[in-house]
Amino acid sequence: MTRFNAWNVFKNGLNGQKGWSRQWRDPEPRSNYDVIIVGGGLHGLATAYYLAKNHNLNNIAVLEKGWIGGGNAGRNTTIVRSNYMMPGNHQFYEHSLKLWENLSHDLNYNVMFSQRVHVSLFHSPGAKDSYARRYNIMRLNGTDGELWDLKKLKKKIPILNYNNARFPIMGAAVQPRAGNARHDSAVWGYARSANALGVDIIQNCEVTGITRQNGNIDSLQTSKGSIKGKKIGFAVAGNTSRLWQMAQLGNLPIESHKLQAFVTEAIKPFLDHVVVYGVGGAHFYISQTDKGSLVFGGDLDWYKSYAQRGNLPIVQDVAEAAMAILPSIGRLRLLRHWAGIMDMSMDGTFFICKTPISNLYLNAGWNYGGFKASPASGWYFADLIANEQPHKYIQHHHLERFEQGINLDERGAGPDPKLHG
Amino acid sequence: MTSFRIKNYGKVNRKKAISFKWENKKYYGYEGDSLASALLANNIKIVGRSFKYHRPRGIMSCGVEESGGLVTIGSYDKRDPNVRATTQELYQGLTAYGQNAFPNVNFDLGEINNYLSRFFAAGFYYKTFMGIPPFEWGTGTSIWMVFEKFIRKAAGMGKLSTLPDPDNYEHAHDFCDVLIVGSGPAGIAAAKEAADKKLDVILVEQDSLLGGDQLGDRVFNVDEVYSELKNLNIRILSKTTAFGLYDNCVMGLLEKVTDHKAEVNDSLPRQRFWTIRAKHIIIGSGSLERHIAFNNNDVPGVMTVNASKHYLNRYGVLTGKNIVISTNNDSAYKTAESLYNAGAKVTVLDVRQDISLPPIFKDKIPVRFQTVPYNINGSRKIKSIDLATITDSSYKKIDTIICDQVLLSGGWSPVVHLLSHRGSSPTWNIDNLCFLPGNTKENISIIGAARGIWNREECIKSGIAGALDAMNKMGLTKTNYFFPKEGGWKNPIHPLYEVKHKKLISKSFVDYQHDVTTDDIRLAHREGFESVEHLKRYTTLGMANDQGKMGNIIAISLMADLLDKKISEVGTTVFRPPYTPIAIGALAGRHVGKHFRPLRVTPMHQWNLDNGAVMIEAGLYQRPWYFPKKNETLTDSYIREATIVRKSVGMCDVTSLGKISIQGIDSTEFINRIYANPFAKLPINKTRYGIMLRDDGIVMDDGTSWRLSENEYLMTTSTAQAGKVMSWLEELLQTRWTDLKVNVTSVSEQWAAVAISGPKSRDVIKSCVENSILIENLPFMGFVSTKLIDGIPCRIVRISFSGELGYEIYIESDYANTMMNLLWREVKKFNGCLYGLEALGALRVEKGHVTGAELDGRVTIEDAGLGKMASSKKSYVGSAMRKRGVLNSLEREQLVGFFPINKKHTFGAGTIVCEKNSIKGFGVGRITSVTHSPELGHWIGIGFVKGGKERWKNITLIGSDPVRNKQMELKVVSPHMIDPEGKRMHV
Amino acid sequence: MIRIKCPYCGERDHSEFTYGGDASIRYPALDASREDWTQAIFFRENIRGFQKETWHHLNGCRMWLEIERSTVTHEIKSVKPCHPDLQKIMDSKK
């Protein structure tokens, strides 16, 4: 594998870019693997990478029904942060943020993680207090977090609506180390590095059936034939329920909802931070890509759906939410909007756990938090698959937690998946 | 390219000259011009710079697919970046500038990138900028973030104003039987046919003029068409783009209302966002001409053939004097003829073998068959073109001809975007070398060139068929009809996507705006980015403002070639709405500024303001926060208010609480199932505090319910949960407990409510009602329907949130002011006060009463210290689940009070409570609400701590609040900090 | 925009309604076991295709509706009141 660095970019500039080769192979599946990860998104690819890197496994396949990164990995708004407060969740997301910080070097692929400061606006004393709780927990766990008063906020982000907002901005809770990244390059970076460690990444390979033997999974039937795996991991986000039912495991605490995302035409630098807020029933988050587009999003479309396309009411809603804090973007034009299928869980928190089938492992329920989580998700899922024991950070992230009364509900919204955005 | 206006051509109004400014210099155009045609008429060649290499860009098309002529219009707060010059109507005083260039588009320092472009291939930025070059030394993100600053500055196109957009936008809604998109020959035929069949028709055209392709005809009478359609009662929306097709034939459209006007009447919006719900959609959105990739195919002066025709016949602008046309299909020949007749020298290059042509192509217009463009010489303008012919499998340069313009026609792509929005994938048609619209089960018909029909007569037939198809699909008729077959050229089109140069590195552009070259496509393939979606993402192909309208097919064909697959196997990327970019302001409409969300106010809102209230947002409501006397701060004010309530009497608007009327013979059973505490035996005329749980056993809300009669209750909820509780009760009654005969009605807005609290509250109320004995005898938690002294009926309930003797009076909303005046007169007699939310909070914190700050959706009834209230004798919502697993643990955080050890210390809500030797992690508790207690003379708080009060007896804990730089020692106390026995409210 | 034919109000935009959830869930009796409640509250079939679901006509007649809708195409097959008595009233008016 030719290393990615300025020297090789220069050399290839001279030779007409002839020195580059495939970033990952396009292998035919073998008949037998030690571990098969179903799902070639960020979580699946990261899992394969860490299985190979941290646990020295080398007979691993990632099966992807379409093209890698074609699901939510390539549809999200690319925000990376670790401002979670429930025990376990916080340490998990903080570890993820730490992995992001060195991911470009680790993968030798520029994932463009820009620690440009994540700014959560608040509009009432009550909201400030509730951020104080969250950010105090972050601080007490060694994570960065601070409150900005209005004066500081105005100085840092002068273009917000401080004059005639329906809900006057009072200040912000801030995580300086948080920011945004380039989603596709994280996918390709993991794929390239996993591939270099011997992982077979098999695209256009859809799982169509699951053959069980003695209670275990024996093999997966796929569009590229039958493939045996000693251990199987599911990392298929919105499609988890279908695979789960294919394995005859019944119902899951997951509903698939669609979340829209929006991108504008590219403009010169306009917004240097990640800005988010929620007030008056609105929910909004925005940042500018390095290419110059503003990328933003809001709430779910509010009804269950497997369609990767949105509807107008939320388009309108999100545009209103954008104008509410950034009144100067009225003349900027929306270039595209689309939707991804979120695996919304019953408490807004994910699952990385064992399953009723002893050689099947589950990684799902990412709600809004999947992109930022992907490095840690791969890390701990790989750890679980290799060691067959959950790490203490994810010890409660299993399917029995509801019956056991374990609460990982960051929002306190209760068992209604659509409320966990 | 030497372009200029010529006589006797075009539909612009030559009697009306319009002046405009380009790059601060004054020019003239005519009414009816687009900015692009006016720029061309003034022979302005370079109008922009490309994204990455900053290569000069000229006008390349005449429509929405434009990827060269992107300019900035206007200035100051009306600066509009990335406007397509081709679709911008010219108006008097228009000011336009080139963008993505320094100092200007004619001389751009950024052009250095063009000379370094060999290093800036697709995706190069993924391979470097990570660490210190050349070997990317280091860790973390710091080096990248230095590079990022420069990259961000170099990227982007236009510059957005940071001032608030001063314009208004409007939302409009409509319905129709058939919505027809596109007013070309097919669309007009469909509209006429549908209107003839008495359907309600809306015809949408993105252009300012109707006609579509016919606008490129030498003779076409727009007015005639317009009046004919109007006479058929067809509703016409011009300057309106159908940008997105959503579920159930609902179309999103954007109408440009005043974008083309110099002076704007303030009452008019800039743009109007339409939502039109149609029963059927007919898409006649036409097709777009493609270009051809070859070396330097981007030099200003390169344009599509069709664009040149439109500039000539619509605007009277001849775009070149010495024109070379390169084609692979028949459509270019008519234009060649027109251009020749208008006075240009024209040479045609046709990749195909000899085809039969009219005599003019022998005598006047030389046609060179099996000839393709190989390279353009010139950088800022075209000097000459090298021609090539194909030998074996490579191209061989055969000739060079001098010219000033090159027109390209690499085939036509039907505009399938709207159908693609519906998730229908287009299919590759090998005969016409284009993607045709896919199948759909929805009420959508595709007509005209959007269907791949090239011949105008056939397009008209397809329009009529579309209308009949609509009638059938709507179930109105069962007519037999057929759509004409796609195609319609005399000679078959021949594939020609790229003419590959033999140079190692060529500048053969696929995506003009994003500088994606054919080499980039090959690099992507070499690196394994084979899926079209990977290709797009790796090279940024088709992600520019034109969304790949011009270049995508070339890229797909190249990838197919490289993979040795058919184009149909490679497929295309999914088109996403909007079809053309839409201003965010238009989508937001009037819901901006203060109108972002509705404002809810109570009936005594103005009364509160008149009496000095400072308001605070509480959900959508504004509620009185505090009532400052002269110079009082919030703290001064709430301490004074709370003190007066405890000593004398105060009154507070509590109207925003949710109020639900529950009626029916099963009301008691219903309410007893809703609440965790017993309600079955609540006597008539009594009220009770109730706690409701969610299905999962966690506290949902609390409030009081009053039994008005045998079968009627009034339930109050918290302000925040009012809507949710109402929906919840309806859900239970309509979906789960359908046997219960109960009706629930929200009466939140029917009743205004005020709390009168303090030792003197009884005296106040007695002097305000007709029958004071009733009040004298009203027991704690008692309720009475009575009348105020001027005969206004009201309901009075004796409850206390403050811990003092207290009442709430409910009155029909219309009488709120009368009630407030009456009460306030009496309250003042006792030197009482008005109090707001802050004092209300202080009073309830002193009493340890919980609100939303405590009940955060994770708290059980036991956690909140109310476990004893929960009934053990009945089943209710959440009873099965409230003690599951660890919810039953004694180790859980339970409600307590907090005192600072040092009475001078203050603290804030959100403080984390830790053990002294372990100020880290998640602590052992947290403070949820705080206040200064006037009565105790120091700060107090309530919150939660593991194991509850008993566990921390005589143990000093630490309140840690690092985000506010605070830390203090704490003592855990009972949450009931004042009058714990509740004597005061029972007096 | 999904257009929902409310049996009482007529055809309206879906933005007038709120999505409830899976209508196939049979909530157990209040005194049923914790296991039964756990299944009902937390576990979902999460159908890809036509499913029966509840919607609330929040900004309309406030009726809870049972709707058969595809979660893939959003096509609606049927709409009826959740409450059987309301259904009977609707039927009798036909």
CSV table of N, CA, C and O in Angstrom, one decimal, chain A residues 6 13 17 22-23 68 74 102 105 110 114-116 133 136 140 166 182 184 265-266 268 272 280 288 290 308 311 320 327-328 330-335 337 402 404 409-410, chain B residues 81-82 100 118 126 128 136 140-141 148 152 155 158 163 165 167 246-247 526-527 530 534 537 547 576-577 582 584-585 591 597 617 620 856 858 884 886 910 921 961-963:
chain,number,residue,atom,x,y,z
A,6,ALA,N,2.5,13.9,1.6
A,6,ALA,CA,2.8,15.0,0.6
A,6,ALA,C,3.8,14.6,-0.4
A,6,ALA,O,3.7,15.0,-1.6
A,13,GLY,N,2.0,13.7,-8.8
A,13,GLY,CA,1.7,14.8,-9.6
A,13,GLY,C,2.6,14.9,-10.9
A,13,GLY,O,2.2,15.3,-11.9
A,17,GLN,N,-0.3,10.7,-11.8
A,17,GLN,CA,-1.1,10.0,-10.8
A,17,GLN,C,-1.1,8.5,-11.1
A,17,GLN,O,-2.0,7.8,-10.7
A,22,ARG,N,-5.6,0.6,-6.1
A,22,ARG,CA,-6.9,0.4,-5.4
A,22,ARG,C,-6.7,0.6,-3.9
A,22,ARG,O,-5.8,0.1,-3.3
A,23,GLN,N,-7.7,1.3,-3.4
A,23,GLN,CA,-7.6,1.6,-1.9
A,23,GLN,C,-8.0,0.4,-1.1
A,23,GLN,O,-7.7,0.2,0.0
A,68,ILE,N,-19.8,0.5,0.0
A,68,ILE,CA,-19.5,0.8,1.4
A,68,ILE,C,-19.7,2.3,1.6
A,68,ILE,O,-19.5,3.2,0.8
A,74,GLY,N,-22.7,8.0,4.9
A,74,GLY,CA,-22.6,9.0,3.8
A,74,GLY,C,-23.7,10.0,3.8
A,74,GLY,O,-23.9,10.7,2.8
A,102,ASN,N,-7.0,11.3,16.5
A,102,ASN,CA,-5.7,10.8,15.8
A,102,ASN,C,-6.1,9.9,14.6
A,102,ASN,O,-5.2,9.2,14.1
A,105,HIS,N,-4.0,10.1,11.3
A,105,HIS,CA,-2.7,9.5,11.4
A,105,HIS,C,-2.8,7.9,11.5
A,105,HIS,O,-2.0,7.2,10.9
A,110,ASN,N,-6.7,11.3,5.4
A,110,ASN,CA,-7.1,12.6,6.0
A,110,ASN,C,-8.7,12.6,6.2
A,110,ASN,O,-9.4,12.8,5.2
A,114,SER,N,-12.0,18.4,12.1
A,114,SER,CA,-11.8,19.8,12.4
A,114,SER,C,-12.3,20.1,13.8
A,114,SER,O,-13.5,20.2,13.9
A,115,GLN,N,-11.4,20.3,14.8
A,115,GLN,CA,-11.9,20.6,16.1
A,115,GLN,C,-12.2,22.0,16.3
A,115,GLN,O,-11.5,22.8,16.9
A,116,ARG,N,-13.3,22.4,15.6
A,116,ARG,CA,-13.6,23.8,15.5
A,116,ARG,C,-14.6,24.4,16.5
A,116,ARG,O,-15.1,25.4,16.3
A,133,ARG,N,-25.5,20.9,34.1
A,133,ARG,CA,-25.4,19.5,34.6
A,133,ARG,C,-24.5,18.6,33.7
A,133,ARG,O,-23.6,18.0,34.1
A,136,ASN,N,-20.9,19.8,33.4
A,136,ASN,CA,-20.2,19.6,34.7
A,136,ASN,C,-19.7,18.1,34.7
A,136,ASN,O,-18.6,17.8,35.1
A,140,LEU,N,-16.0,16.7,35.0
A,140,LEU,CA,-15.6,15.8,36.1
A,140,LEU,C,-15.1,14.5,35.6
A,140,LEU,O,-14.5,13.7,36.4
A,166,ARG,N,-37.2,35.2,18.3
A,166,ARG,CA,-38.4,34.8,19.0
A,166,ARG,C,-38.0,34.3,20.4
A,166,ARG,O,-38.7,34.6,21.4
A,182,ARG,N,-14.9,14.7,7.7
A,182,ARG,CA,-15.4,14.4,6.3
A,182,ARG,C,-15.8,12.9,6.4
A,182,ARG,O,-15.0,12.0,6.5
A,184,ASP,N,-17.2,10.7,4.3
A,184,ASP,CA,-16.8,9.6,3.3
A,184,ASP,C,-15.3,9.2,3.5
A,184,ASP,O,-15.0,8.0,3.4
A,265,GLU,N,-25.4,25.5,-1.4
A,265,GLU,CA,-24.3,25.8,-2.4
A,265,GLU,C,-23.1,26.2,-1.6
A,265,GLU,O,-23.2,26.7,-0.4
A,266,ALA,N,-21.9,26.0,-2.2
A,266,ALA,CA,-20.7,26.4,-1.5
A,266,ALA,C,-20.5,27.9,-1.5
A,266,ALA,O,-20.6,28.5,-2.6
A,268,LYS,N,-17.9,31.1,0.4
A,268,LYS,CA,-16.6,31.4,1.1
A,268,LYS,C,-16.9,31.2,2.7
A,268,LYS,O,-18.0,31.3,3.1
A,272,ASP,N,-17.7,29.4,11.4
A,272,ASP,CA,-16.4,28.7,11.7
A,272,ASP,C,-16.7,27.7,12.8
A,272,ASP,O,-15.7,27.0,13.2
A,280,GLY,N,-38.5,25.8,21.6
A,280,GLY,CA,-39.8,26.0,21.0
A,280,GLY,C,-40.2,24.9,20.1
A,280,GLY,O,-40.9,25.1,19.1
A,288,GLN,N,-20.2,24.3,8.5
A,288,GLN,CA,-19.8,24.5,7.1
A,288,GLN,C,-18.7,23.5,6.8
A,288,GLN,O,-17.7,23.3,7.5
A,290,ASP,N,-15.5,22.0,4.6
A,290,ASP,CA,-14.3,22.6,4.1
A,290,ASP,C,-14.5,23.0,2.6
A,290,ASP,O,-13.8,23.9,2.1
A,308,GLN,N,-35.6,6.6,1.9
A,308,GLN,CA,-34.4,7.5,2.0
A,308,GLN,C,-34.7,8.9,1.3
A,308,GLN,O,-33.9,9.4,0.6
A,311,ASN,N,-39.9,14.6,3.4
A,311,ASN,CA,-41.1,15.3,3.0
A,311,ASN,C,-41.0,16.8,3.3
A,311,ASN,O,-40.2,17.2,4.2
A,320,GLU,N,-36.9,27.2,8.7
A,320,GLU,CA,-37.3,28.2,9.7
A,320,GLU,C,-36.3,28.2,10.8
A,320,GLU,O,-35.9,29.3,11.3
A,327,PRO,N,-30.1,34.8,10.4
A,327,PRO,CA,-31.0,35.5,9.5
A,327,PRO,C,-30.4,35.8,8.1
A,327,PRO,O,-31.0,36.2,7.2
A,328,SER,N,-29.0,35.8,8.1
A,328,SER,CA,-28.4,36.1,6.8
A,328,SER,C,-28.3,35.0,5.8
A,328,SER,O,-27.9,35.2,4.7
A,330,GLY,N,-30.8,33.6,4.5
A,330,GLY,CA,-32.1,33.6,3.7
A,330,GLY,C,-31.8,33.6,2.2
A,330,GLY,O,-32.5,33.0,1.4
A,331,ARG,N,-30.7,34.2,1.8
A,331,ARG,CA,-30.4,34.3,0.3
A,331,ARG,C,-29.6,33.1,-0.1
A,331,ARG,O,-29.3,33.0,-1.3
A,332,LEU,N,-29.1,32.4,0.8
A,332,LEU,CA,-28.2,31.2,0.4
A,332,LEU,C,-29.2,30.1,-0.1
A,332,LEU,O,-30.3,30.0,0.5
A,333,ARG,N,-28.7,29.4,-1.0
A,333,ARG,CA,-29.6,28.4,-1.6
A,333,ARG,C,-29.3,27.0,-1.2
A,333,ARG,O,-28.2,26.6,-1.1
A,334,LEU,N,-30.4,26.3,-0.9
A,334,LEU,CA,-30.4,24.9,-0.6
A,334,LEU,C,-30.1,24.1,-1.9
A,334,LEU,O,-30.7,24.3,-2.9
A,335,LEU,N,-29.0,23.2,-1.8
A,335,LEU,CA,-28.6,22.5,-3.0
A,335,LEU,C,-29.2,21.1,-3.1
A,335,LEU,O,-29.6,20.6,-4.2
A,337,HIS,N,-31.4,18.0,-0.6
A,337,HIS,CA,-31.8,17.4,0.7
A,337,HIS,C,-32.2,15.9,0.5
A,337,HIS,O,-32.6,15.5,-0.6
A,402,PHE,N,-33.9,-2.8,29.4
A,402,PHE,CA,-35.3,-2.2,29.6
A,402,PHE,C,-36.0,-3.0,30.8
A,402,PHE,O,-36.5,-2.4,31.7
A,404,GLN,N,-34.6,-4.7,32.9
A,404,GLN,CA,-33.8,-4.5,34.2
A,404,GLN,C,-33.9,-3.1,34.8
A,404,GLN,O,-33.2,-2.8,35.8
A,409,ASP,N,-31.2,6.9,29.1
A,409,ASP,CA,-32.0,7.8,28.3
A,409,ASP,C,-31.4,9.2,28.5
A,409,ASP,O,-31.8,9.9,29.4
A,410,GLU,N,-30.6,9.6,27.5
A,410,GLU,CA,-30.0,11.0,27.6
A,410,GLU,C,-31.0,12.1,27.6
A,410,GLU,O,-30.7,13.1,28.2
B,81,PRO,N,-24.9,35.4,-3.9
B,81,PRO,CA,-23.9,34.7,-4.6
B,81,PRO,C,-24.4,33.6,-5.5
B,81,PRO,O,-25.5,33.1,-5.3
B,82,ASN,N,-23.6,33.1,-6.4
B,82,ASN,CA,-23.8,31.9,-7.1
B,82,ASN,C,-25.1,31.9,-8.0
B,82,ASN,O,-25.8,30.9,-8.1
B,100,ASN,N,-15.2,34.0,-6.9
B,100,ASN,CA,-14.1,33.0,-6.7
B,100,ASN,C,-12.8,33.5,-7.4
B,100,ASN,O,-12.1,32.7,-8.1
B,118,ARG,N,-1.5,19.6,-11.7
B,118,ARG,CA,-1.1,18.2,-11.8
B,118,ARG,C,-1.0,17.5,-10.4
B,118,ARG,O,-1.1,16.3,-10.3
B,126,TYR,N,-7.2,14.0,0.5
B,126,TYR,CA,-7.4,12.8,1.5
B,126,TYR,C,-6.0,12.2,1.8
B,126,TYR,O,-5.8,11.5,2.7
B,128,THR,N,-3.0,13.9,2.1
B,128,THR,CA,-2.0,14.8,2.7
B,128,THR,C,-2.7,15.8,3.7
B,128,THR,O,-3.8,15.6,4.0
B,136,GLU,N,4.1,13.6,6.7
B,136,GLU,CA,2.9,13.7,7.6
B,136,GLU,C,3.2,13.4,9.0
B,136,GLU,O,2.5,12.7,9.7
B,140,GLY,N,-2.6,14.0,16.2
B,140,GLY,CA,-3.6,14.9,16.4
B,140,GLY,C,-4.1,15.7,15.2
B,140,GLY,O,-3.7,15.4,14.1
B,141,THR,N,-4.8,16.8,15.5
B,141,THR,CA,-5.4,17.5,14.4
B,141,THR,C,-4.8,18.9,14.1
B,141,THR,O,-5.2,19.6,13.3
B,148,GLU,N,-6.3,23.6,7.0
B,148,GLU,CA,-7.7,23.7,6.8
B,148,GLU,C,-8.1,25.2,6.6
B,148,GLU,O,-8.9,25.5,5.7
B,152,ARG,N,-10.1,26.2,3.4
B,152,ARG,CA,-11.5,26.8,3.5
B,152,ARG,C,-11.5,28.1,2.7
B,152,ARG,O,-12.5,28.4,2.0
B,155,ALA,N,-11.6,27.4,-1.0
B,155,ALA,CA,-12.8,26.8,-1.4
B,155,ALA,C,-14.0,27.7,-1.4
B,155,ALA,O,-13.9,28.9,-1.1
B,158,GLY,N,-19.1,32.0,-4.2
B,158,GLY,CA,-19.5,33.4,-3.9
B,158,GLY,C,-19.4,33.6,-2.4
B,158,GLY,O,-19.1,32.7,-1.6
B,163,LEU,N,-25.2,40.0,6.8
B,163,LEU,CA,-26.3,40.8,7.3
B,163,LEU,C,-27.6,40.1,7.1
B,163,LEU,O,-27.8,39.3,6.1
B,165,ASP,N,-31.0,38.9,5.9
B,165,ASP,CA,-31.7,39.0,4.6
B,165,ASP,C,-32.9,40.0,4.7
B,165,ASP,O,-33.8,39.7,5.5
B,167,ASP,N,-35.2,40.7,2.7
B,167,ASP,CA,-36.4,40.5,1.9
B,167,ASP,C,-37.5,39.6,2.6
B,167,ASP,O,-37.2,38.9,3.5
B,246,TYR,N,-43.0,15.3,-4.0
B,246,TYR,CA,-43.0,14.6,-2.7
B,246,TYR,C,-44.2,13.6,-2.8
B,246,TYR,O,-44.9,13.4,-3.8
B,247,ASP,N,-44.4,12.9,-1.6
B,247,ASP,CA,-45.4,11.9,-1.6
B,247,ASP,C,-46.8,12.4,-2.0
B,247,ASP,O,-47.1,13.6,-1.8
B,526,ARG,N,-8.9,3.7,-10.8
B,526,ARG,CA,-7.7,3.1,-10.5
B,526,ARG,C,-7.7,2.8,-9.0
B,526,ARG,O,-7.1,1.8,-8.5
B,527,GLU,N,-8.3,3.7,-8.2
B,527,GLU,CA,-8.2,3.6,-6.8
B,527,GLU,C,-9.4,2.8,-6.2
B,527,GLU,O,-9.6,2.7,-5.0
B,530,GLU,N,-15.5,2.7,-7.8
B,530,GLU,CA,-16.2,2.2,-9.0
B,530,GLU,C,-17.6,2.5,-9.0
B,530,GLU,O,-18.2,2.7,-10.1
B,534,HIS,N,-19.6,6.3,-5.3
B,534,HIS,CA,-18.2,6.5,-4.8
B,534,HIS,C,-17.5,7.5,-5.7
B,534,HIS,O,-16.8,8.4,-5.3
B,537,ARG,N,-18.6,11.0,-5.0
B,537,ARG,CA,-18.1,11.5,-3.7
B,537,ARG,C,-16.6,11.7,-3.7
B,537,ARG,O,-16.0,12.6,-3.1
B,547,GLN,N,-25.4,20.3,-10.1
B,547,GLN,CA,-25.7,19.0,-9.7
B,547,GLN,C,-25.6,18.0,-10.9
B,547,GLN,O,-26.4,17.1,-11.0
B,576,ARG,N,-31.5,14.3,-6.1
B,576,ARG,CA,-32.2,14.8,-4.9
B,576,ARG,C,-32.8,16.1,-5.2
B,576,ARG,O,-32.3,16.9,-5.9
B,577,PRO,N,-34.0,16.4,-4.5
B,577,PRO,CA,-34.5,17.7,-4.6
B,577,PRO,C,-33.6,18.7,-3.9
B,577,PRO,O,-32.8,18.2,-3.0
B,582,ILE,N,-32.6,26.4,-4.1
B,582,ILE,CA,-33.8,27.2,-3.6
B,582,ILE,C,-33.3,28.0,-2.4
B,582,ILE,O,-32.7,27.5,-1.5
B,584,ILE,N,-33.1,29.6,1.1
B,584,ILE,CA,-33.5,29.1,2.4
B,584,ILE,C,-34.6,30.0,2.9
B,584,ILE,O,-35.6,29.6,3.5
B,585,GLY,N,-34.5,31.3,2.7
B,585,GLY,CA,-35.5,32.3,3.1
B,585,GLY,C,-36.8,31.9,2.5
B,585,GLY,O,-37.9,32.1,3.2
B,591,HIS,N,-42.1,32.8,8.6
B,591,HIS,CA,-41.8,32.3,10.0
B,591,HIS,C,-40.4,32.6,10.4
B,591,HIS,O,-39.6,31.8,10.6
B,597,ARG,N,-41.9,31.1,15.8
B,597,ARG,CA,-42.9,30.2,16.4
B,597,ARG,C,-44.1,31.1,17.0
B,597,ARG,O,-43.8,32.3,17.3
B,617,GLU,N,-39.6,33.4,28.7
B,617,GLU,CA,-40.2,32.3,27.8
B,617,GLU,C,-40.4,31.0,28.6
B,617,GLU,O,-39.5,30.6,29.3
B,620,LEU,N,-43.9,27.9,24.6
B,620,LEU,CA,-44.4,28.9,23.6
B,620,LEU,C,-45.0,30.1,24.4
B,620,LEU,O,-45.3,31.1,23.8
B,856,ASP,N,-37.3,14.8,35.2
B,856,ASP,CA,-36.6,15.0,33.9
B,856,ASP,C,-36.8,13.8,33.0
B,856,ASP,O,-36.0,13.6,32.0
B,858,ARG,N,-36.4,10.6,33.8
B,858,ARG,CA,-35.6,9.5,34.3
B,858,ARG,C,-36.0,9.1,35.8
B,858,ARG,O,-35.4,8.2,36.3
B,884,ARG,N,-39.4,-2.2,38.2
B,884,ARG,CA,-38.6,-3.3,37.6
B,884,ARG,C,-37.2,-3.1,37.9
B,884,ARG,O,-36.6,-2.0,37.9
B,886,VAL,N,-33.5,-2.5,38.6
B,886,VAL,CA,-32.8,-1.5,39.4
B,886,VAL,C,-33.6,-0.3,39.8
B,886,VAL,O,-33.2,0.5,40.6
B,910,GLY,N,-27.6,22.3,38.4
B,910,GLY,CA,-26.7,21.7,37.5
B,910,GLY,C,-25.4,21.4,38.2
B,910,GLY,O,-24.5,20.7,37.6
B,921,GLY,N,-15.9,12.0,38.1
B,921,GLY,CA,-16.9,11.0,37.6
B,921,GLY,C,-18.3,11.6,37.5
B,921,GLY,O,-18.5,12.7,37.1
B,961,ASP,N,-19.1,22.5,40.4
B,961,ASP,CA,-19.7,23.2,39.3
B,961,ASP,C,-18.6,23.8,38.4
B,961,ASP,O,-18.5,25.1,38.3
B,962,PRO,N,-17.8,23.0,37.8
B,962,PRO,CA,-16.6,23.5,37.1
B,962,PRO,C,-17.0,24.5,36.0
B,962,PRO,O,-16.2,25.4,35.7
B,963,VAL,N,-18.1,24.3,35.3
B,963,VAL,CA,-18.4,25.2,34.2
B,963,VAL,C,-18.7,26.6,34.7
B,963,VAL,O,-18.6,27.5,33.9
